[in-house]
Coordinates of C-alpha atoms in Angstrom, one line a residue:
M15 CA -49.4 -1.4 -12.0
V16 CA -48.3 -4.6 -10.5
L17 CA -50.2 -3.8 -7.4
Q18 CA -53.3 -2.7 -9.3
R19 CA -53.1 -6.2 -11.4
K20 CA -53.0 -8.0 -8.2
L21 CA -56.0 -6.1 -6.6
T22 CA -58.0 -6.5 -10.0
K23 CA -57.3 -10.3 -9.7
A24 CA -58.6 -10.5 -6.1
I25 CA -61.6 -8.6 -7.1
E26 CA -62.6 -11.0 -9.8
L27 CA -61.9 -13.9 -7.7
K28 CA -64.5 -12.5 -5.2
Y29 CA -67.2 -12.1 -7.8
N30 CA -66.5 -15.7 -9.0
M31 CA -66.7 -17.2 -5.7
R32 CA -70.0 -15.2 -5.1
S33 CA -71.2 -16.4 -8.4
V34 CA -70.5 -19.8 -7.4
K35 CA -72.3 -19.5 -4.0
S36 CA -75.3 -18.6 -5.7
Q37 CA -75.4 -21.9 -7.5
V38 CA -74.4 -24.4 -4.9
P39 CA -76.3 -25.8 -2.0
V40 CA -76.2 -24.1 1.4
N41 CA -74.5 -26.9 3.2
H42 CA -71.6 -26.1 0.8
C43 CA -71.2 -22.4 2.1
L44 CA -68.8 -23.3 5.0
W45 CA -66.0 -24.6 2.6
L46 CA -66.6 -21.5 0.4
I47 CA -66.1 -19.1 3.3
I48 CA -63.0 -21.0 4.2
T49 CA -61.8 -20.8 0.7
I50 CA -62.6 -16.9 0.8
F51 CA -60.6 -16.6 4.0
L52 CA -57.6 -18.3 2.6
Q53 CA -57.6 -16.0 -0.5
I54 CA -57.7 -13.0 1.7
I55 CA -54.6 -14.3 3.5
I56 CA -52.9 -14.9 0.2
L57 CA -53.7 -11.4 -1.2
F58 CA -52.4 -9.9 2.2
F59 CA -49.0 -11.6 1.7
L60 CA -48.8 -10.6 -1.7
L61 CA -49.5 -6.9 -0.9
R62 CA -46.8 -7.1 1.7
S63 CA -44.3 -8.5 -0.8
S64 CA -45.0 -5.8 -3.3
Q65 CA -43.7 -3.0 -0.8
P66 CA -40.1 -2.1 -1.0
S67 CA -37.8 -3.0 2.0
N68 CA -35.3 -0.7 3.4
T69 CA -33.5 -3.8 5.0
Q70 CA -32.8 -5.6 1.5
H71 CA -29.0 -5.3 1.8
A72 CA -29.0 -5.7 5.7
V73 CA -28.3 -9.1 7.4
A74 CA -30.7 -9.7 10.5
L75 CA -29.2 -8.4 13.5
N76 CA -28.2 -11.3 16.3
P77 CA -26.9 -9.7 19.5
G78 CA -24.7 -12.5 20.1
D79 CA -22.9 -12.2 16.8
C80 CA -22.3 -8.4 17.3
Q81 CA -20.7 -8.1 20.8
S82 CA -18.4 -5.2 19.7
G83 CA -21.4 -3.4 18.2
Y84 CA -23.2 -2.6 15.0
V85 CA -21.9 -0.6 12.2
Y86 CA -24.1 2.1 10.1
V87 CA -22.9 2.7 6.5
Y88 CA -23.4 6.0 5.0
D89 CA -25.4 6.2 1.9
L90 CA -23.0 8.9 0.3
P91 CA -23.9 10.8 -2.9
P92 CA -22.8 8.8 -6.0
A93 CA -20.1 11.1 -6.5
F94 CA -18.0 9.8 -3.5
N95 CA -18.0 6.0 -4.6
K96 CA -20.3 4.7 -7.5
E97 CA -19.4 7.4 -9.9
L98 CA -15.6 6.9 -9.2
I99 CA -16.3 3.1 -10.5
D100 CA -18.1 4.4 -13.3
Q101 CA -15.2 6.7 -14.4
C102 CA -12.6 4.1 -13.8
H103 CA -11.3 4.7 -17.2
E104 CA -9.7 8.0 -15.7
S105 CA -7.9 6.1 -12.9
D106 CA -4.3 5.2 -12.7
R107 CA -5.5 1.5 -11.8
G108 CA -8.0 0.9 -14.9
C109 CA -11.5 -0.5 -14.9
G110 CA -10.4 -4.0 -14.3
A111 CA -9.2 -3.2 -10.8
V112 CA -12.8 -2.2 -9.6
S113 CA -14.7 -4.9 -11.4
N114 CA -16.2 -8.0 -9.4
G115 CA -16.7 -5.9 -6.3
G116 CA -13.0 -5.0 -6.1
F117 CA -11.5 -8.4 -6.9
G118 CA -10.7 -7.6 -10.4
T119 CA -11.1 -9.9 -13.4
K120 CA -11.4 -13.6 -13.1
A121 CA -7.8 -15.4 -12.9
T122 CA -6.6 -17.4 -15.9
G123 CA -3.7 -19.7 -16.5
L124 CA -3.4 -21.1 -13.0
E125 CA -4.8 -24.6 -13.7
H126 CA -1.3 -26.2 -13.7
I127 CA -0.3 -24.2 -10.7
V128 CA -3.1 -24.3 -8.1
P129 CA -5.8 -27.1 -7.6
R130 CA -8.3 -27.1 -10.5
N131 CA -11.4 -26.9 -8.0
L132 CA -9.9 -23.9 -6.3
T133 CA -9.3 -21.8 -9.5
P134 CA -12.7 -19.9 -9.2
A135 CA -11.7 -18.4 -6.1
W136 CA -8.9 -16.7 -7.7
Y137 CA -8.9 -13.3 -9.4
W138 CA -6.5 -10.7 -10.5
T139 CA -6.9 -8.4 -7.6
D140 CA -5.2 -5.0 -7.7
M141 CA -3.1 -3.9 -4.8
Y142 CA -5.3 -0.9 -4.2
S143 CA -8.7 -2.3 -4.5
A144 CA -9.4 -2.6 -0.7
E145 CA -11.8 0.3 -0.3
V146 CA -14.0 -1.4 -2.9
I147 CA -13.8 -4.7 -1.1
F148 CA -14.6 -3.1 2.3
H149 CA -17.7 -1.4 1.0
N150 CA -19.2 -4.4 -0.6
R151 CA -18.6 -6.5 2.4
M152 CA -19.7 -3.9 4.9
L153 CA -23.0 -3.7 2.8
S154 CA -23.9 -7.3 3.7
H155 CA -22.1 -7.6 7.2
K156 CA -23.9 -9.2 9.9
C157 CA -23.3 -6.4 12.2
R158 CA -24.5 -3.6 9.9
T159 CA -27.3 -1.8 11.2
L160 CA -30.0 0.7 9.4
D161 CA -30.6 2.6 12.5
P162 CA -27.8 5.1 13.3
E163 CA -28.8 5.2 16.9
K164 CA -27.8 1.6 17.3
A165 CA -24.6 2.1 15.7
K166 CA -21.3 2.0 17.6
G167 CA -19.5 2.9 14.4
F168 CA -20.0 4.8 11.3
Y169 CA -18.4 3.9 8.0
I170 CA -17.6 6.4 5.4
P171 CA -17.6 4.4 2.1
F172 CA -15.6 7.2 0.3
Y173 CA -13.0 5.7 -2.5
A174 CA -10.4 8.2 -1.8
G175 CA -7.8 6.1 -3.3
L176 CA -9.8 5.9 -6.5
D177 CA -10.2 9.6 -6.3
I178 CA -6.6 10.5 -6.0
G179 CA -5.5 8.1 -8.4
R180 CA -6.9 10.2 -11.2
F181 CA -4.8 13.3 -10.1
L182 CA -1.5 12.2 -8.9
F183 CA 0.3 13.6 -12.2
N184 CA 0.1 16.8 -13.9
Y185 CA -2.7 18.2 -11.8
S186 CA -3.0 20.9 -9.3
A187 CA -3.2 20.6 -5.5
K188 CA -7.0 22.0 -5.7
D189 CA -7.7 19.1 -8.1
R190 CA -6.6 16.6 -5.6
D191 CA -8.4 18.0 -2.7
R192 CA -11.6 18.9 -4.2
K193 CA -13.5 15.6 -3.7
S194 CA -12.1 15.2 -0.3
E195 CA -13.5 18.8 0.5
M196 CA -16.8 17.8 -0.9
L197 CA -17.0 14.9 1.4
L198 CA -16.2 16.8 4.4
D199 CA -18.9 19.5 3.6
W200 CA -21.5 16.7 3.2
L201 CA -20.3 15.1 6.4
K202 CA -20.6 18.4 8.6
E203 CA -24.3 18.4 7.8
Q204 CA -24.9 14.9 9.2
P205 CA -26.0 15.2 13.1
T206 CA -24.3 11.5 13.3
F207 CA -20.9 13.1 12.5
T208 CA -21.3 16.5 14.1
R209 CA -22.6 15.2 17.7
N210 CA -19.4 13.1 18.2
K211 CA -17.0 15.2 15.9
G212 CA -16.1 12.0 14.0
V213 CA -14.7 10.1 16.9
D214 CA -17.0 7.1 16.1
H215 CA -16.4 7.5 12.5
F216 CA -13.7 5.4 10.2
I217 CA -12.7 5.1 6.6
M218 CA -10.7 2.7 4.5
L219 CA -8.0 4.0 2.5
S220 CA -7.0 1.5 -0.3
R221 CA -3.4 3.5 -1.1
L222 CA -0.6 4.1 1.3
T223 CA -1.1 6.8 4.0
W224 CA 1.4 9.1 2.3
D225 CA -0.9 9.6 -0.7
F226 CA -3.2 11.7 1.9
R227 CA -0.8 13.7 3.8
R228 CA 0.3 16.6 1.7
L229 CA 1.5 19.4 3.9
T230 CA 1.4 22.5 1.7
D231 CA -0.7 23.7 -1.1
N232 CA 2.3 23.7 -3.5
D233 CA 1.2 21.8 -6.8
A234 CA 4.6 19.9 -7.0
D235 CA 3.9 18.2 -3.6
W236 CA 2.5 14.6 -3.7
G237 CA -1.0 13.6 -2.8
S238 CA -4.0 15.1 -1.1
K239 CA -4.3 16.6 2.1
L240 CA -7.3 14.7 3.2
L241 CA -5.7 13.5 6.4
H242 CA -4.6 16.8 7.6
M243 CA -8.0 18.5 6.9
P244 CA -9.4 19.7 10.3
L245 CA -12.7 17.5 10.1
M246 CA -10.7 14.5 9.7
R247 CA -8.7 14.9 12.9
H248 CA -10.7 12.4 14.9
V249 CA -11.9 10.0 12.2
F250 CA -10.2 6.7 12.5
R251 CA -8.5 5.3 9.1
L252 CA -7.6 2.0 7.8
S253 CA -4.9 1.8 5.0
V254 CA -2.6 -0.8 3.3
E255 CA 0.5 1.0 4.9
K256 CA 0.0 3.3 8.0
H257 CA 1.9 6.1 9.5
Q258 CA 3.6 4.5 12.7
N259 CA 3.3 7.7 14.6
D260 CA -0.5 8.1 14.0
N261 CA -2.5 6.5 16.6
L262 CA -5.7 7.0 14.6
E263 CA -4.5 4.9 12.0
E264 CA -4.0 1.1 11.6
S265 CA -2.7 -1.0 8.4
V266 CA -4.6 -3.9 7.0
P267 CA -3.4 -6.6 4.5
Y268 CA -3.0 -5.8 1.0
P269 CA -5.5 -7.9 -1.1
T270 CA -4.2 -10.8 -2.7
A271 CA -5.6 -12.8 -5.7
F272 CA -7.2 -15.7 -3.5
H273 CA -10.6 -14.9 -2.2
P274 CA -11.8 -18.2 -0.6
R275 CA -15.6 -19.3 -0.9
S276 CA -15.6 -21.4 2.2
E277 CA -13.4 -22.5 5.1
S278 CA -12.7 -25.9 3.0
D279 CA -11.2 -23.6 0.4
I280 CA -8.9 -22.3 3.0
V281 CA -8.0 -25.7 4.5
Q282 CA -7.3 -27.1 1.1
W283 CA -4.9 -24.4 0.1
Q284 CA -3.0 -24.5 3.4
N285 CA -2.6 -28.3 3.0
Y286 CA -1.4 -27.6 -0.6
I287 CA 1.2 -25.2 0.1
R288 CA 2.4 -27.2 3.2
S289 CA 3.1 -30.3 1.0
Y290 CA 4.4 -28.4 -2.2
K291 CA 7.9 -29.5 -3.4
R292 CA 10.1 -26.4 -3.3
T293 CA 13.0 -26.6 -5.6
K294 CA 14.7 -23.1 -4.9
L295 CA 16.2 -21.7 -1.6
F296 CA 14.9 -18.1 -2.3
S297 CA 13.4 -16.0 -5.0
F298 CA 13.1 -12.5 -6.2
V299 CA 10.1 -11.1 -8.2
G300 CA 10.4 -7.4 -9.3
A301 CA 12.1 -4.9 -11.6
K302 CA 15.0 -2.7 -11.4
R303 CA 14.3 1.0 -11.1
E304 CA 16.7 2.5 -13.4
K305 CA 15.9 6.1 -12.6
I306 CA 16.8 5.6 -8.7
K307 CA 20.3 6.2 -7.8
N308 CA 21.6 3.1 -6.1
D309 CA 18.5 1.1 -6.6
F310 CA 18.3 -1.6 -4.2
R311 CA 16.1 -3.7 -6.4
G312 CA 18.6 -3.7 -8.9
V313 CA 21.3 -5.2 -6.4
L314 CA 18.8 -8.1 -5.6
M315 CA 17.9 -8.7 -9.2
D316 CA 21.5 -8.8 -10.2
Y317 CA 22.5 -11.1 -7.3
C318 CA 19.5 -13.5 -7.8
K319 CA 20.0 -13.9 -11.5
S320 CA 23.7 -14.9 -10.6
E321 CA 22.8 -17.3 -7.9
E322 CA 21.9 -21.0 -8.9
D323 CA 19.6 -21.2 -5.9
C324 CA 17.7 -18.1 -6.6
W325 CA 14.6 -18.1 -8.8
A326 CA 14.5 -14.5 -10.5
V327 CA 11.3 -13.2 -12.3
D328 CA 12.1 -9.7 -14.0
C329 CA 8.9 -7.8 -14.1
A330 CA 10.7 -5.4 -16.7
T331 CA 9.7 -7.9 -19.3
G332 CA 5.9 -7.3 -18.7
I333 CA 5.0 -10.9 -17.3
C334 CA 4.0 -9.8 -14.0
S335 CA 0.7 -8.5 -12.7
D336 CA -1.4 -8.8 -9.5
G337 CA -1.0 -12.6 -8.6
A338 CA 0.0 -13.4 -12.1
P339 CA 0.8 -17.2 -12.8
A340 CA 4.5 -16.4 -13.1
I341 CA 4.5 -14.9 -9.4
M342 CA 2.5 -17.6 -7.6
E343 CA 4.6 -20.3 -9.3
T344 CA 7.8 -18.7 -8.2
F345 CA 6.8 -18.3 -4.6
L346 CA 5.4 -21.9 -4.3
G347 CA 8.8 -23.1 -5.6
S348 CA 10.9 -21.3 -3.1
D349 CA 11.5 -21.4 0.8
F350 CA 12.3 -17.6 1.0
C351 CA 11.3 -14.7 -1.2
L352 CA 13.2 -11.4 -1.1
Q353 CA 11.0 -8.3 -0.2
P354 CA 12.5 -5.0 -0.6
R355 CA 10.7 -1.6 -0.2
G356 CA 7.5 -1.1 -2.4
D357 CA 6.3 2.5 -3.0
G358 CA 6.3 3.0 0.7
L359 CA 8.0 0.6 3.4
T360 CA 5.7 -2.0 2.5
R361 CA 4.8 -4.1 -0.7
R362 CA 1.9 -6.0 -2.0
S363 CA 4.3 -9.0 -2.9
M364 CA 4.9 -9.7 0.6
F365 CA 1.4 -11.1 1.0
D366 CA 1.5 -12.8 -2.6
C367 CA 4.7 -14.3 -1.0
M368 CA 3.2 -15.6 2.4
L369 CA 0.0 -16.7 0.6
A370 CA 2.4 -19.2 -1.2
G371 CA 3.8 -20.5 2.1
S372 CA 7.2 -18.8 1.1
I373 CA 9.0 -17.0 4.0
P374 CA 9.4 -13.3 3.3
V375 CA 13.2 -11.9 3.8
Y376 CA 12.9 -7.9 4.3
F377 CA 15.5 -5.3 4.5
W378 CA 13.9 -2.3 6.3
K379 CA 12.7 -2.7 9.9
G380 CA 9.5 -0.8 8.9
T381 CA 8.2 -3.1 6.5
F382 CA 6.8 -5.5 9.1
K383 CA 7.5 -4.1 12.6
G384 CA 4.6 -1.9 13.5
Q385 CA 2.5 -2.7 10.4
Y386 CA -0.2 -5.3 10.3
E387 CA -0.4 -5.6 14.3
W388 CA -4.1 -6.9 14.2
H389 CA -3.5 -9.5 11.7
L390 CA 0.2 -10.6 12.1
P391 CA 2.2 -11.7 15.3
W392 CA 3.9 -8.7 16.9
M393 CA 7.3 -10.8 16.7
P394 CA 7.9 -10.8 12.9
E395 CA 10.8 -13.1 13.5
T396 CA 8.6 -16.0 14.0
Y397 CA 7.7 -16.0 10.2
T398 CA 10.0 -13.6 8.6
V399 CA 13.9 -13.1 8.1
F400 CA 15.5 -9.5 8.5
I401 CA 18.7 -8.6 6.7
D402 CA 19.7 -4.8 7.1
N403 CA 20.0 -3.6 3.5
R404 CA 23.1 -1.8 4.2
D405 CA 24.9 -5.0 4.9
V406 CA 23.4 -6.5 1.8
R407 CA 24.7 -3.6 -0.2
A408 CA 28.1 -4.1 1.2
T409 CA 28.3 -7.6 0.2
N410 CA 26.7 -7.2 -3.3
G411 CA 24.1 -9.6 -2.1
S412 CA 26.2 -12.5 -1.1
L413 CA 25.2 -12.2 2.7
I414 CA 21.7 -13.3 1.7
L415 CA 22.7 -16.7 0.7
K416 CA 24.8 -17.1 4.0
V417 CA 22.0 -16.1 6.3
L418 CA 19.4 -18.3 4.5
E419 CA 21.6 -21.3 4.4
S420 CA 22.4 -21.1 8.1
I421 CA 18.8 -21.4 9.2
H422 CA 18.1 -25.1 10.0
K423 CA 15.4 -27.0 8.0
D424 CA 13.4 -27.7 11.0
K425 CA 13.3 -24.0 11.8
V426 CA 12.3 -23.3 8.1
K427 CA 9.4 -25.7 8.5
E428 CA 8.2 -24.2 11.6
M429 CA 8.2 -20.6 10.3
R430 CA 6.1 -21.9 7.3
E431 CA 3.6 -23.6 9.5
T432 CA 3.3 -20.1 11.3
L433 CA 2.5 -18.6 8.0
I434 CA 0.1 -21.3 7.1
N435 CA -1.9 -20.9 10.3
L436 CA -1.9 -17.1 9.8
L437 CA -3.3 -17.2 6.2
P438 CA -7.0 -16.8 6.9
K439 CA -5.9 -13.4 8.7
F440 CA -4.7 -12.0 5.4
V441 CA -7.0 -13.1 2.8
Y442 CA -10.3 -11.5 2.1
A443 CA -13.3 -13.9 1.5
R444 CA -15.9 -13.1 -1.2
S445 CA -18.9 -11.0 -0.2
G446 CA -21.7 -13.1 1.2
E447 CA -20.0 -16.5 1.7
D448 CA -19.7 -18.3 4.9
L449 CA -16.3 -19.2 6.4
G450 CA -17.8 -20.9 9.3
N451 CA -15.7 -20.2 12.3
V452 CA -12.8 -18.7 10.4
K453 CA -12.4 -14.8 10.6
D454 CA -10.7 -13.2 7.6
A455 CA -8.9 -10.0 7.3
F456 CA -12.0 -8.0 6.8
D457 CA -13.8 -9.6 9.8
I458 CA -10.8 -8.9 12.2
S459 CA -10.6 -5.5 10.7
I460 CA -14.2 -4.4 11.5
N461 CA -14.1 -6.2 14.9
R462 CA -11.0 -4.4 16.1
V463 CA -12.0 -0.9 14.6
L464 CA -15.4 -1.1 16.6
K465 CA -13.2 -1.9 19.8
R466 CA -11.0 0.9 19.1
L467 CA -13.6 3.5 18.6
E468 CA -15.1 2.5 21.8
I469 CA -11.6 3.1 23.5
G470 CA -11.0 6.4 21.6
R471 CA -14.2 7.9 22.6
N472 CA -13.9 7.1 26.2
Q473 CA -10.5 8.2 26.3
L474 CA -11.5 11.6 24.9
L475 CA -14.4 11.8 27.3
T476 CA -12.1 11.1 30.2
Q477 CA -9.4 13.3 29.2
N478 CA -11.5 16.3 28.2
Q479 CA -15.2 16.3 29.2
A480 CA -15.5 19.7 27.4
F481 CA -14.6 18.0 24.1
F482 CA -17.9 17.6 22.9
E483 CA -19.3 20.9 23.8
S484 CA -16.5 22.9 22.1

C-alpha cells in the first residue's frame, strides 16, 4: 500500500505538471523539463528505499578490518534461540538474565560506589548469559558476511545453556538431549555444514563444559551429551570453563557487570581503580555449602570473619547477586580477594574481583592455569597468588595472612597494574558501541576463533586427505 501511494502521488504530480505546462509560455518549458527530471530521480530513490534489505543487520565489509576472515551467522529456527528467551521463565536463570541482549537488568544502587557518569554502563549481568551476548554482538559485527561462500567461520547461535538450564533437575536424559538432537538434525541438512563436516563451525556455550558432557543415558547423570554427539566431533566451542584436555575448546571470560560504551569509559574506570583507597588486605565473598563435607568455602568464611584485616561478605544472607553493590564495594576496598572453586574449577567472582583491581588468590591450579589463555597472560603469577587448598586447611586459614603479608607493597602495586592493563580483555562492550582501538573479550575471541578454525582445517587436510571424502 505504501508503494502504491507513492506511485499515485508521482502520477498526480506528473499530470499536475502537464496542466501547468499548457498554461505557461514555451520559453518556460526548459525549467519544467528539469523539474520533471528531478521528480523522477526522487521517485527512483523513494522506490528503492521501500524495498526490504537483506543487509540491514550487517556491517559494511572492509577487507582491511577482517584479515582473519568473515563469519557467517546461521539464521536458526526460533526454537533454538528466540523461543528459549521467550520461555525464560522456565530457565534456572530467570528472565532478567536474558534481558537487554544478555546484559540483564540495569544496575541500581551503585551511585556511591562507581563514578556517577559510568553507572549507565553497569548491568546485573548473569554469569551464564554469554551465549546471548555473543549472538547479539555477532549480528552487528564488522566481519559478519551474509554470503556463506565468503565465510571462513560459521557461527551456530544455539542457546544450549539456556536450554539445558530448564532440564537439569528432575528430568530425563532424553529431555536434556532433545533440543541438541533437533539442532544437529537441522545442521546436517545444511550444505555449508556437511561439506567440511563442521570443521569450520563454532558455538558459544555459556555454561561450564561439564554441563554438556554426559557419558551415559542414565537419567541420574548430569547435563546433556551435546559435546559427545557424533556431529559435534569437529565443531569448535567456546565456554566459560573449558575441558583442559580438549583441543577443540577454549574458555572465554565470564561476563561481568561492566559493559563499557567507549574507550573513555574503560580509561576512566582503570584510573578509578588505580587510585581507589583500599582499607583491607584481603576479602572473601561467598557462602558456606553446608551439604558438602569438608566444605572449603566454610574454612575461608570462618577464617575471614575472625581476621581483622579481612572483609567478609556472607552471601547466605541473600545480599549477593551478579555484580551486586556489596560485592563491588568489597573488592574495591581490598588488595586481594579469595577465590575458591565455583561449580567447576573456575568462578565468575574471579572476574568481578579483577574488575575492581583486587588481586585473586586461588587454591586449585586449574582455576587459572590452562584457562582463558586467549585473554589472560599464560603466567598467572604475574597477577594472581596461588596457595594450595590443602595447606590452607592444615592451618585453618592462617597461612593466607602470612603469605599475603609477605608480598611487598611495590609487588602488590605491580600486580594490580597488570590487572588494570588486562581489564579491556575480560569485559564485554555493548553491541554497536565503538571502543576505538581497544579490543574487548568478544573481539579477541572471534579473532582467535577464526585463526583457530583455519589451523584446524589445514591440519585435518594435511593429516588425512580422505577426511572430506569419508
